[in-house]
Amino acid sequence: MTVIMVILCAVAATVFNHWLVGISLPLSFILAAISTPTDATASAAVSNGRVLPNPENKYLALESLFNDASGIILLNMGILWYVNGYVNVAQTGEDFLYSAGGGALVGLLSGLVLIGLRQAMFRSRVNFLNNTFNSGTPMKVLYPMTPFAVYLVGKHLGVSGIIAVVCAGLLHNVEAERSQLINPVVYYDSVRLNVLIEEVLNTAVFVILGMVLVRTIADKTIVIHSWRWLVAGLMLYVANGLVRYWYARLAMHRPKLCSLFFSLGGVHGAVTFALAFTVAQTRVNRPDFNLVLMAECVLIVLSLLVPTAVFRLILKPTTTDTKLEGEVTKVRQAMVNQAIARIKQIYLPEDLRRRVLYDLNAQIANTTTRQFIQEVRQVVAKPALPIEQRQLLEEAYRLAFQEERGYLAMVTQLEEKYRPAMTSLYRVIIMAKMVIFSSNDD
């Protein structure tokens, strides 16, 4: 998918634009090379809320991790063809092997070095690095910096930094799977930090992409030869879609409908747009660069709009049916009510009992603004609890969460259809325990 299919897509798109639009072969090849990388984030966005078959979902994610390098090498080949007037296939092959193979090697070696460093830090007896009682701040700093460090090392050595990061990430996933309980706090905090960074960057990518698209289309010096860039962009989309469909049918032996999902799921986004802008830094003349930029804009927009519409028509929604959602809500309310009933049975000072009952009711949004204001007043009036009361409070919360888990276990055994939903409720209880006991420690 990341080499053979990419080359086939590039050849088909080149032929389509040369024969049907009348664009020169070198410029057609540049257009085709830029159109080959796909974007996993964009693919997930167009299928959001719909059930994409798991094999195709996996193929699309893995493809987008590795095909950037192929597109970059093909683009370099196209630019040399445009400037020099001939194709150096041997040099292009060597460049690809050095870039992709070197990137994989750098990623694997960097990953092994970083894994060794992290494991040594995990087992270190130095208190500020890691032990049972601290949060392991150096580990949390190292975690998000890892992909940036690996990428910069790869770029410094002239290999594919993207593939280096992917290969290092694959090793890191294996390491993380078997290191979760060495220090669960560090692991959990690192994962949540990673999710936060990912969401911020993904959002920023689409915002920037939208802004640049609007500015590009509004620039009258760029929007020229309208029929050519419009048809060229359409040819890029059609050629890539056809090759992807038949590759899935003939090489991957996927059914017709799954092949259609794979074909439409190859969405283009930020990488394609970034590659288009790199052409401006080469010796490609300005009118041809404008053609490239606008044609790739058409490709990006089509690859986003077409699957968004089609997937809404032929894919099932991911949300559960209304009846199941209502049943899960009832289970959650019953779970909390059982915990409330248990707290009312045990000995507990009334101010502590009120505090626990308020938090349990908050789990099912069964509190009012007036009650919240009363709780705030109580906290302000008595901000710190004596050690004995804190211990009683912790025992009460622990008992309440135990009751909730016991109720979920009973429901799961009796109603198998609820098991997927029960997993999310278990997660809610665990998160509640983490919040309560970490705040009590503070």
Coordinates of C-alpha atoms in Angstrom, one line a residue:
M1 CA 0.0 0.0 0.0
T2 CA 2.8 2.4 0.8
V3 CA 5.0 1.7 -2.2
I4 CA 3.3 -0.3 -5.0
M5 CA -0.1 1.3 -4.7
V6 CA 1.4 4.7 -4.3
I7 CA 3.4 4.3 -7.5
L8 CA 0.3 3.0 -9.4
C9 CA -1.7 6.0 -8.1
A10 CA 1.0 8.4 -9.3
V11 CA 1.2 6.8 -12.7
A12 CA -2.5 6.8 -13.2
A13 CA -2.9 10.4 -12.1
T14 CA 0.0 11.5 -14.4
V15 CA -1.6 9.8 -17.4
F16 CA -5.1 11.2 -16.7
N17 CA -3.8 14.8 -16.4
H18 CA -1.4 14.5 -19.4
W19 CA -3.9 12.9 -21.8
L20 CA -7.2 14.5 -20.7
V21 CA -6.1 17.9 -19.5
G22 CA -3.1 18.5 -21.7
I23 CA -0.6 19.2 -18.8
S24 CA 3.0 18.4 -19.5
L25 CA 4.3 15.0 -18.2
P26 CA 6.7 16.4 -15.6
L27 CA 4.1 18.8 -14.2
S28 CA 1.5 16.0 -14.2
F29 CA 3.9 13.8 -12.3
I30 CA 4.4 16.6 -9.7
L31 CA 0.7 16.9 -9.3
A32 CA 0.3 13.1 -9.0
A33 CA 3.2 12.7 -6.4
I34 CA 1.7 15.4 -4.1
S35 CA -1.7 13.6 -4.3
T36 CA -0.5 10.2 -3.0
P37 CA -0.1 10.8 0.8
T38 CA -3.3 10.3 2.8
D39 CA -4.2 11.7 6.2
A40 CA -5.4 9.4 9.0
T41 CA -6.9 12.3 11.0
A42 CA -8.9 13.5 8.0
S43 CA -10.1 9.9 7.3
A44 CA -11.3 9.6 10.9
A45 CA -13.0 12.9 10.6
V46 CA -15.1 12.0 7.6
S47 CA -16.2 8.6 9.1
N48 CA -16.9 10.1 12.5
G49 CA -20.2 8.8 13.9
R50 CA -20.2 5.8 11.4
V51 CA -19.0 2.2 11.8
L52 CA -16.2 1.7 9.3
P53 CA -15.3 -2.0 8.8
N54 CA -12.3 -2.8 11.1
P55 CA -9.9 -4.1 8.4
E56 CA -10.4 -1.0 6.2
N57 CA -10.1 1.2 9.3
K58 CA -6.8 -0.4 10.2
Y59 CA -5.5 -0.3 6.6
L60 CA -6.2 3.4 6.3
A61 CA -4.5 4.2 9.5
L62 CA -1.4 2.1 8.8
E63 CA -1.2 3.4 5.2
S64 CA -1.2 7.0 6.2
L65 CA 1.7 6.4 8.6
F66 CA 4.1 5.3 5.9
N67 CA 3.1 6.7 2.5
D68 CA 4.3 10.2 3.2
A69 CA 7.9 9.2 2.5
S70 CA 6.8 7.7 -0.9
G71 CA 5.1 10.9 -1.8
I72 CA 8.0 13.0 -0.9
I73 CA 10.5 10.9 -2.9
L74 CA 8.2 10.9 -5.9
L75 CA 7.8 14.7 -5.7
N76 CA 11.6 15.1 -5.6
M77 CA 11.7 12.9 -8.7
G78 CA 9.1 15.0 -10.5
I79 CA 10.8 18.3 -9.7
L80 CA 14.1 17.0 -11.1
W81 CA 12.3 15.8 -14.2
Y82 CA 10.6 19.2 -14.5
V83 CA 13.9 21.1 -14.1
N84 CA 16.4 18.8 -15.9
G85 CA 14.0 17.4 -18.6
Y86 CA 14.7 13.7 -17.9
V87 CA 13.9 11.1 -15.2
N88 CA 16.7 9.5 -13.1
V89 CA 14.9 6.3 -12.0
A90 CA 18.0 4.7 -10.4
Q91 CA 18.8 7.8 -8.3
T92 CA 15.1 8.0 -7.3
G93 CA 15.2 4.4 -6.2
E94 CA 18.4 5.0 -4.2
D95 CA 16.9 8.1 -2.6
F96 CA 13.8 6.1 -1.6
L97 CA 15.7 3.2 -0.1
Y98 CA 17.9 5.6 1.9
S99 CA 15.1 7.8 3.1
A100 CA 12.6 5.0 4.0
G101 CA 15.1 2.4 5.1
G102 CA 17.2 4.9 6.9
G103 CA 14.2 6.4 8.6
A104 CA 13.1 2.9 9.8
L105 CA 16.6 2.2 11.1
V106 CA 16.9 5.5 12.9
G107 CA 13.5 5.1 14.4
L108 CA 14.2 1.6 15.7
L109 CA 17.6 2.5 17.1
S110 CA 16.3 5.7 18.7
G111 CA 13.3 3.8 20.1
L112 CA 15.6 1.2 21.7
V113 CA 17.8 3.9 23.2
L114 CA 14.8 5.7 24.6
I115 CA 13.2 2.5 25.9
G116 CA 16.4 1.7 27.7
L117 CA 16.5 5.2 29.2
R118 CA 12.9 5.1 30.3
Q119 CA 13.2 1.7 31.8
A120 CA 16.3 2.7 33.7
M121 CA 14.5 5.8 35.0
F122 CA 11.5 3.7 36.0
R123 CA 13.7 1.4 38.1
S124 CA 16.0 4.2 39.5
R125 CA 16.3 4.6 43.2
V126 CA 16.7 8.3 42.8
N127 CA 13.6 9.8 44.3
F128 CA 13.0 12.7 41.9
L129 CA 13.0 10.3 38.9
N130 CA 10.6 7.7 40.0
N131 CA 9.3 5.9 43.0
T132 CA 5.9 4.7 44.4
F133 CA 5.2 8.1 46.0
N134 CA 5.9 10.7 43.4
S135 CA 4.5 11.7 40.0
G136 CA 7.7 11.1 38.0
T137 CA 7.9 14.6 36.4
P138 CA 11.1 13.8 34.3
M139 CA 9.3 10.8 32.7
K140 CA 6.3 13.0 31.8
V141 CA 8.5 15.6 30.2
L142 CA 10.4 12.9 28.2
Y143 CA 7.2 11.3 27.0
P144 CA 5.9 14.1 24.7
M145 CA 9.3 15.2 23.7
T146 CA 10.2 11.7 22.3
P147 CA 8.6 12.0 18.8
F148 CA 10.1 15.5 18.2
A149 CA 13.6 14.3 19.2
V150 CA 13.3 11.3 16.9
Y151 CA 12.1 13.4 14.0
L152 CA 14.9 15.9 14.3
V153 CA 17.5 13.2 14.5
G154 CA 16.1 11.6 11.3
K155 CA 16.0 15.0 9.4
H156 CA 19.5 15.8 10.6
L157 CA 20.7 12.5 9.0
G158 CA 18.8 13.1 5.8
V159 CA 16.3 10.3 6.2
S160 CA 12.5 10.3 6.6
G161 CA 11.8 11.8 10.0
I162 CA 8.1 10.7 9.7
I163 CA 9.0 7.0 9.2
A164 CA 11.6 7.3 12.1
V165 CA 8.8 8.5 14.4
V166 CA 6.4 5.8 13.3
C167 CA 8.9 3.0 13.9
A168 CA 10.0 4.4 17.3
G169 CA 6.3 4.7 18.2
L170 CA 5.6 1.1 17.4
L171 CA 8.4 0.1 19.8
H172 CA 7.1 2.5 22.4
N173 CA 3.6 0.9 22.2
V174 CA 5.0 -2.5 22.9
E175 CA 7.0 -1.1 25.8
A176 CA 4.0 0.8 27.2
E177 CA 1.8 -2.3 27.1
R178 CA 4.2 -4.1 29.5
S179 CA 5.1 -1.1 31.7
Q180 CA 1.7 0.2 32.8
L181 CA 1.9 -0.9 36.4
I182 CA 5.5 0.0 37.1
N183 CA 4.2 3.5 38.0
P184 CA 0.5 3.7 37.0
V185 CA 0.3 7.4 37.8
V186 CA 3.1 8.3 35.4
Y187 CA 1.7 6.0 32.7
Y188 CA -1.9 7.4 33.0
D189 CA -0.7 11.1 33.2
S190 CA 1.5 10.6 30.1
V191 CA -1.3 9.0 28.1
R192 CA -3.7 11.8 29.0
L193 CA -1.1 14.4 28.1
N194 CA -0.5 12.7 24.8
V195 CA -4.3 12.8 24.1
L196 CA -4.4 16.5 24.9
I197 CA -1.5 17.3 22.6
E198 CA -3.0 15.2 19.8
E199 CA -6.4 16.9 20.1
V200 CA -4.9 20.4 20.1
L201 CA -2.6 19.7 17.1
N202 CA -5.3 17.9 15.1
T203 CA -7.7 20.8 15.6
A204 CA -5.0 23.4 14.7
V205 CA -4.2 21.5 11.5
F206 CA -7.8 21.7 10.3
V207 CA -8.2 25.3 11.3
I208 CA -5.0 26.3 9.5
L209 CA -5.9 24.2 6.5
G210 CA -9.3 25.9 6.2
M211 CA -7.8 29.4 6.6
V212 CA -5.1 28.8 3.9
L213 CA -7.7 27.3 1.5
V214 CA -9.9 30.3 1.8
R215 CA -7.0 32.7 1.4
T216 CA -5.7 30.8 -1.6
I217 CA -9.0 30.7 -3.4
A218 CA -9.5 34.4 -2.7
D219 CA -6.2 35.3 -4.2
K220 CA -6.9 36.4 -7.8
T221 CA -3.3 36.0 -8.8
I222 CA -3.5 32.3 -8.0
V223 CA -7.0 31.5 -9.4
I224 CA -6.1 31.4 -13.1
H225 CA -6.8 29.0 -15.9
S226 CA -9.9 27.9 -13.9
W227 CA -10.9 25.0 -16.1
R228 CA -7.4 23.5 -16.0
W229 CA -6.9 23.5 -12.2
L230 CA -10.5 22.4 -11.6
V231 CA -10.3 19.5 -14.1
A232 CA -6.8 18.6 -13.0
G233 CA -7.9 18.3 -9.4
L234 CA -10.9 16.2 -10.4
M235 CA -8.6 13.9 -12.4
L236 CA -6.3 13.5 -9.4
Y237 CA -9.3 12.4 -7.3
V238 CA -10.7 10.1 -9.9
A239 CA -7.3 8.4 -10.7
N240 CA -6.4 7.9 -7.0
G241 CA -9.9 6.6 -6.3
L242 CA -9.9 4.1 -9.1
V243 CA -6.5 2.7 -8.4
R244 CA -7.3 2.4 -4.7
Y245 CA -10.5 0.5 -5.4
W246 CA -9.0 -2.0 -7.8
Y247 CA -5.9 -2.4 -5.7
A248 CA -8.2 -3.4 -2.8
R249 CA -10.2 -5.7 -5.0
L250 CA -7.3 -7.5 -6.8
A251 CA -4.3 -7.2 -4.5
M252 CA -6.0 -7.2 -1.1
H253 CA -8.9 -9.4 -2.1
R254 CA -11.5 -7.3 -0.4
P255 CA -15.2 -7.4 -1.3
K256 CA -16.7 -4.7 -3.5
L257 CA -18.2 -2.6 -0.7
C258 CA -15.1 -2.8 1.5
S259 CA -13.0 -1.8 -1.5
L260 CA -15.3 1.2 -1.9
F261 CA -14.7 2.2 1.7
F262 CA -11.0 1.9 1.3
S263 CA -11.0 3.9 -1.9
L264 CA -13.1 6.8 -0.4
G265 CA -11.3 6.6 3.0
G266 CA -8.0 7.7 1.4
V267 CA -8.6 11.3 2.4
H268 CA -6.1 14.0 1.7
G269 CA -5.3 16.9 4.1
A270 CA -2.5 18.8 5.7
V271 CA 0.4 16.7 4.2
T272 CA -0.8 17.1 0.7
F273 CA -1.3 20.8 1.2
A274 CA 2.2 21.2 2.8
L275 CA 3.8 19.3 -0.1
A276 CA 2.1 21.6 -2.6
F277 CA 3.6 24.6 -0.9
T278 CA 7.1 23.1 -1.0
V279 CA 6.9 23.4 -4.8
A280 CA 7.1 27.2 -4.4
Q281 CA 10.7 26.7 -3.0
T282 CA 11.8 25.0 -6.2
R283 CA 12.5 26.1 -9.7
V284 CA 9.0 25.4 -10.9
N285 CA 7.7 28.6 -12.5
R286 CA 4.9 30.7 -10.8
P287 CA 2.0 29.8 -13.2
D288 CA 2.7 26.1 -12.8
F289 CA 2.9 26.4 -9.0
N290 CA -0.4 28.2 -9.0
L291 CA -1.9 25.3 -11.0
V292 CA -0.4 22.8 -8.6
L293 CA -1.7 24.6 -5.6
M294 CA -5.3 25.0 -6.9
A295 CA -5.5 21.5 -8.3
E296 CA -4.4 20.0 -4.9
C297 CA -7.0 22.3 -3.2
V298 CA -9.7 20.7 -5.4
L299 CA -8.4 17.2 -4.5
I300 CA -8.4 17.9 -0.8
V301 CA -12.0 19.4 -0.8
L302 CA -13.3 16.5 -2.9
S303 CA -11.6 13.9 -0.7
L304 CA -13.3 15.4 2.3
L305 CA -16.8 16.1 0.9
V306 CA -17.4 12.9 -1.1
P307 CA -16.8 10.3 1.6
T308 CA -18.6 12.5 4.2
A309 CA -21.7 12.3 2.1
V310 CA -21.4 8.7 1.0
F311 CA -20.5 7.3 4.4
R312 CA -23.6 8.9 5.8
L313 CA -25.7 7.0 3.3
I314 CA -24.1 3.5 3.4
L315 CA -22.5 3.1 6.9
K316 CA -24.3 2.3 10.1
P317 CA -24.2 4.9 12.8
T318 CA -21.9 4.2 15.8
T319 CA -24.3 5.4 18.4
T320 CA -26.3 2.7 20.2
D321 CA -30.1 2.6 19.8
T322 CA -32.3 4.7 22.1
K323 CA -33.6 1.8 24.0
L324 CA -30.2 0.5 25.0
E325 CA -29.1 4.1 26.0
G326 CA -32.2 4.3 28.2
E327 CA -31.4 1.0 29.8
V328 CA -27.8 2.0 30.5
T329 CA -29.0 5.2 32.1
K330 CA -31.3 3.2 34.4
V331 CA -28.4 0.9 35.3
R332 CA -26.3 3.9 36.2
Q333 CA -29.0 5.4 38.4
A334 CA -29.6 2.1 40.1
M335 CA -25.9 1.7 40.7
V336 CA -25.6 5.1 42.4
N337 CA -28.8 4.5 44.4
Q338 CA -27.4 1.3 45.8
A339 CA -24.3 3.1 46.9
I340 CA -26.4 5.9 48.5
A341 CA -28.5 3.3 50.3
R342 CA -25.4 1.7 51.7
I343 CA -23.9 5.0 52.9
K344 CA -27.2 5.7 54.7
Q345 CA -26.8 2.4 56.6
I346 CA -23.4 2.9 58.1
Y347 CA -22.2 5.1 61.0
L348 CA -20.9 8.4 59.7
P349 CA -21.1 12.0 61.1
E350 CA -23.9 13.9 59.4
D351 CA -21.7 16.5 57.8
L352 CA -19.5 13.8 56.2
R353 CA -22.6 11.7 55.2
R354 CA -24.0 14.8 53.5
R355 CA -20.7 15.4 51.7
V356 CA -20.6 11.8 50.4
L357 CA -24.2 11.7 49.4
Y358 CA -23.8 15.0 47.4
D359 CA -20.9 13.6 45.4
L360 CA -22.8 10.3 44.7
N361 CA -25.8 12.2 43.5
A362 CA -23.5 14.4 41.3
Q363 CA -22.5 11.2 39.4
I364 CA -26.0 11.1 37.9
A365 CA -26.5 14.9 37.7
N366 CA -29.0 14.8 40.6
T367 CA -27.9 18.0 42.3
T368 CA -29.2 21.5 42.1
T369 CA -27.4 24.9 42.0
R370 CA -28.7 25.6 45.5
Q371 CA -27.1 22.4 46.9
F372 CA -23.9 23.3 45.2
I373 CA -23.9 26.8 46.8
Q374 CA -24.5 25.2 50.2
E375 CA -21.6 22.8 49.7
V376 CA -19.3 25.7 48.7
R377 CA -20.3 27.5 52.0
Q378 CA -19.5 24.4 54.0
V379 CA -16.1 24.0 52.4
V380 CA -15.3 27.7 53.0
A381 CA -16.4 27.5 56.6
K382 CA -14.4 24.3 57.2
P383 CA -11.8 23.9 54.5
A384 CA -9.6 21.3 56.3
L385 CA -10.8 18.1 58.0
P386 CA -9.0 16.5 61.0
I387 CA -7.1 13.3 60.1
E388 CA -9.7 11.1 61.8
Q389 CA -12.5 12.5 59.7
R390 CA -10.5 12.3 56.5
Q391 CA -10.0 8.6 57.2
L392 CA -13.7 8.1 57.8
L393 CA -14.5 10.0 54.6
E394 CA -12.1 7.8 52.6
E395 CA -13.6 4.6 54.0
A396 CA -17.1 5.9 53.1
Y397 CA -16.1 6.7 49.5
R398 CA -14.3 3.3 49.2
L399 CA -17.4 1.5 50.4
A400 CA -19.6 3.5 48.0
F401 CA -17.5 2.7 45.0
Q402 CA -17.3 -1.0 46.0
E403 CA -21.1 -1.1 46.1
E404 CA -21.3 0.4 42.6
R405 CA -18.8 -2.0 41.2
G406 CA -20.7 -4.9 42.8
Y407 CA -23.9 -3.8 41.2
L408 CA -22.3 -3.5 37.8
A409 CA -20.8 -7.0 38.1
M410 CA -24.3 -8.4 38.9
V411 CA -25.9 -6.7 35.9
T412 CA -23.1 -7.8 33.6
Q413 CA -23.6 -11.4 34.6
L414 CA -27.3 -11.2 34.1
E415 CA -27.5 -9.1 30.9
E416 CA -24.8 -9.9 28.4
K417 CA -25.9 -7.3 26.0
Y418 CA -24.9 -4.6 28.5
R419 CA -21.3 -5.6 28.7
P420 CA -19.8 -3.0 26.3
A421 CA -21.7 -0.2 28.1
M422 CA -20.7 -1.6 31.5
T423 CA -17.1 -1.1 30.6
S424 CA -17.6 2.6 30.3
L425 CA -19.4 2.7 33.6
Y426 CA -16.5 0.8 35.3
R427 CA -14.2 3.4 33.8
V428 CA -16.4 6.2 35.4
I429 CA -16.0 4.5 38.8
I430 CA -12.3 4.2 38.5
M431 CA -11.9 7.8 37.5
A432 CA -14.1 8.9 40.4
K433 CA -11.8 6.9 42.8
M434 CA -8.8 8.6 41.3
V435 CA -10.3 12.0 41.7
I436 CA -11.5 11.5 45.2
F437 CA -8.4 9.9 46.6
S438 CA -5.9 12.1 44.9
S439 CA -7.7 15.2 46.2
N440 CA -7.8 13.7 49.7
D441 CA -4.0 13.2 49.5
D442 CA -3.5 16.8 48.6

